[in-house]
Amino acid sequence: METPKKNKNEQIENLLENAQQALSQDHLLYPKETSAYAYLALALELNPDDENAKRGLEQVVERYIELAIQAIGRRQLNQAKSMLDRAKLVDKNHPSILPTCLLYTSDAADE
C-alpha cells in the first residue's frame, strides 16, 4: 500500500514533468488546462514550498521575457507588450520585467 506522502510526491513529480514538456513547447499560459503554468500551480497546491515548481514559474516568466525581447528586436511592439503582460500574470515582481518594460518603452518612444 502506498503512503499518502509517496502518492503526493509522485503526483508532484508527474505535474513537474508535464510542466517541463509544456514549457518546451511554449505552452506557457495557454492552452489553459495543459499549460506549464497550470501544471506548476497544481504542484504548488500540493506542496506550496516545492522549489522545483517555484523555479518552473520563473522559467515561464523568463521565456516570456525572452519572447518579448525577440519581438522588440523585430519591432513587433504589440507582440512584445503581450508577452510582457503575460509575464506579469505569472509573477508581476520578477526582476527581469522592469528592465524589459523599459526596453519596450524606449523602443516604443522611437516609433
mmCIF file of C-alpha atoms in Angstrom:
data_model
loop_
_atom_site.group_PDB
_atom_site.id
_atom_site.type_symbol
_atom_site.label_atom_id
_atom_site.label_comp_id
_atom_site.label_asym_id
_atom_site.label_seq_id
_atom_site.Cartn_x
_atom_site.Cartn_y
_atom_site.Cartn_z
ATOM 1 C CA MET A 1 0.000 0.000 0.000
ATOM 2 C CA GLU A 2 1.343 3.423 -0.958
ATOM 3 C CA THR A 3 1.619 6.050 1.710
ATOM 4 C CA PRO A 4 -0.235 9.306 1.082
ATOM 5 C CA LYS A 5 3.088 11.209 1.139
ATOM 6 C CA LYS A 6 4.585 8.964 -1.554
ATOM 7 C CA ASN A 7 1.451 9.295 -3.682
ATOM 8 C CA LYS A 8 1.533 13.088 -3.263
ATOM 9 C CA ASN A 9 5.218 13.200 -4.212
ATOM 10 C CA GLU A 10 4.521 11.100 -7.303
ATOM 11 C CA GLN A 11 1.692 13.440 -8.274
ATOM 12 C CA ILE A 12 4.005 16.434 -7.916
ATOM 13 C CA GLU A 13 6.711 14.707 -9.939
ATOM 14 C CA ASN A 14 4.225 13.944 -12.737
ATOM 15 C CA LEU A 15 2.971 17.529 -12.717
ATOM 16 C CA LEU A 16 6.532 18.844 -12.911
ATOM 17 C CA GLU A 17 7.301 16.538 -15.841
ATOM 18 C CA ASN A 18 4.159 17.710 -17.631
ATOM 19 C CA ALA A 19 5.107 21.328 -16.917
ATOM 20 C CA GLN A 20 8.578 20.845 -18.424
ATOM 21 C CA GLN A 21 7.078 19.274 -21.529
ATOM 22 C CA ALA A 22 4.595 22.141 -21.879
ATOM 23 C CA LEU A 23 7.400 24.655 -21.337
ATOM 24 C CA SER A 24 9.495 23.045 -24.071
ATOM 25 C CA GLN A 25 6.548 23.510 -26.456
ATOM 26 C CA ASP A 26 5.979 27.141 -25.372
ATOM 27 C CA HIS A 27 2.621 26.228 -23.813
ATOM 28 C CA LEU A 28 3.321 28.716 -21.074
ATOM 29 C CA LEU A 29 -0.133 30.010 -20.066
ATOM 30 C CA TYR A 30 -2.159 28.565 -22.915
ATOM 31 C CA PRO A 31 -3.849 26.199 -23.578
ATOM 32 C CA LYS A 32 -5.089 26.927 -20.108
ATOM 33 C CA GLU A 33 -5.617 23.355 -18.840
ATOM 34 C CA THR A 34 -2.375 21.911 -20.243
ATOM 35 C CA SER A 35 -0.033 24.860 -19.854
ATOM 36 C CA ALA A 36 3.190 24.838 -17.895
ATOM 37 C CA TYR A 37 1.604 27.372 -15.546
ATOM 38 C CA ALA A 38 -1.431 25.141 -14.884
ATOM 39 C CA TYR A 39 0.726 22.133 -14.014
ATOM 40 C CA LEU A 40 3.024 24.198 -11.800
ATOM 41 C CA ALA A 41 0.093 25.800 -9.986
ATOM 42 C CA LEU A 42 -1.315 22.341 -9.230
ATOM 43 C CA ALA A 43 2.081 21.182 -7.950
ATOM 44 C CA LEU A 44 2.230 24.214 -5.665
ATOM 45 C CA GLU A 45 -1.266 23.474 -4.377
ATOM 46 C CA LEU A 46 0.002 20.053 -3.303
ATOM 47 C CA ASN A 47 3.214 21.491 -1.846
ATOM 48 C CA PRO A 48 3.461 25.297 -1.610
ATOM 49 C CA ASP A 49 7.159 25.000 -0.751
ATOM 50 C CA ASP A 50 8.172 22.907 -3.760
ATOM 51 C CA GLU A 51 11.323 24.586 -5.079
ATOM 52 C CA ASN A 52 11.137 22.864 -8.464
ATOM 53 C CA ALA A 53 7.634 24.212 -9.057
ATOM 54 C CA LYS A 54 8.721 27.705 -7.996
ATOM 55 C CA ARG A 55 11.686 27.501 -10.354
ATOM 56 C CA GLY A 56 9.331 26.343 -13.102
ATOM 57 C CA LEU A 57 7.263 29.513 -12.700
ATOM 58 C CA GLU A 58 10.470 31.529 -13.005
ATOM 59 C CA GLN A 59 11.227 29.684 -16.232
ATOM 60 C CA VAL A 60 7.784 30.590 -17.594
ATOM 61 C CA VAL A 61 8.391 34.285 -16.844
ATOM 62 C CA GLU A 62 11.913 34.123 -18.272
ATOM 63 C CA ARG A 63 10.606 32.583 -21.503
ATOM 64 C CA TYR A 64 8.008 35.334 -21.841
ATOM 65 C CA ILE A 65 10.768 37.914 -21.269
ATOM 66 C CA GLU A 66 12.875 36.222 -23.949
ATOM 67 C CA LEU A 67 9.941 36.280 -26.372
ATOM 68 C CA ALA A 68 9.282 39.955 -25.566
ATOM 69 C CA ILE A 69 12.905 40.890 -26.249
ATOM 70 C CA GLN A 70 12.824 38.993 -29.547
ATOM 71 C CA ALA A 71 9.629 40.817 -30.526
ATOM 72 C CA ILE A 72 11.185 44.186 -29.636
ATOM 73 C CA GLY A 73 14.161 43.316 -31.830
ATOM 74 C CA ARG A 74 11.763 42.641 -34.719
ATOM 75 C CA ARG A 75 9.891 45.897 -33.950
ATOM 76 C CA GLN A 76 6.742 43.901 -33.174
ATOM 77 C CA LEU A 77 5.815 46.074 -30.240
ATOM 78 C CA ASN A 78 2.253 44.816 -29.801
ATOM 79 C CA GLN A 79 3.610 41.262 -29.557
ATOM 80 C CA ALA A 80 6.268 42.428 -27.078
ATOM 81 C CA LYS A 81 3.625 44.091 -24.889
ATOM 82 C CA SER A 82 1.518 40.935 -24.961
ATOM 83 C CA MET A 83 4.492 38.824 -23.826
ATOM 84 C CA LEU A 84 5.297 41.288 -21.034
ATOM 85 C CA ASP A 85 1.674 41.297 -19.890
ATOM 86 C CA ARG A 86 1.716 37.504 -19.730
ATOM 87 C CA ALA A 87 4.960 37.509 -17.761
ATOM 88 C CA LYS A 88 3.311 39.873 -15.265
ATOM 89 C CA LEU A 89 0.363 37.493 -14.899
ATOM 90 C CA VAL A 90 2.752 34.795 -13.702
ATOM 91 C CA ASP A 91 4.928 36.982 -11.432
ATOM 92 C CA LYS A 92 4.498 40.747 -11.569
ATOM 93 C CA ASN A 93 7.524 41.220 -9.286
ATOM 94 C CA HIS A 94 10.038 39.188 -11.302
ATOM 95 C CA PRO A 95 13.274 41.235 -11.521
ATOM 96 C CA SER A 96 13.554 40.923 -15.325
ATOM 97 C CA ILE A 97 10.195 42.518 -16.072
ATOM 98 C CA LEU A 98 11.070 46.144 -15.266
ATOM 99 C CA PRO A 99 14.236 46.296 -17.427
ATOM 100 C CA THR A 100 12.361 44.677 -20.306
ATOM 101 C CA CYS A 101 9.476 47.130 -19.893
ATOM 102 C CA LEU A 102 11.998 49.964 -20.045
ATOM 103 C CA LEU A 103 13.473 48.500 -23.228
ATOM 104 C CA TYR A 104 9.965 48.231 -24.669
ATOM 105 C CA THR A 105 9.105 51.803 -23.642
ATOM 106 C CA SER A 106 12.322 53.109 -25.135
ATOM 107 C CA ASP A 107 11.669 51.304 -28.414
ATOM 108 C CA ALA A 108 8.022 52.437 -28.472
ATOM 109 C CA ALA A 109 9.142 56.055 -27.997
ATOM 110 C CA ASP A 110 11.350 55.716 -31.106
ATOM 111 C CA GLU A 111 8.301 54.841 -33.230
#
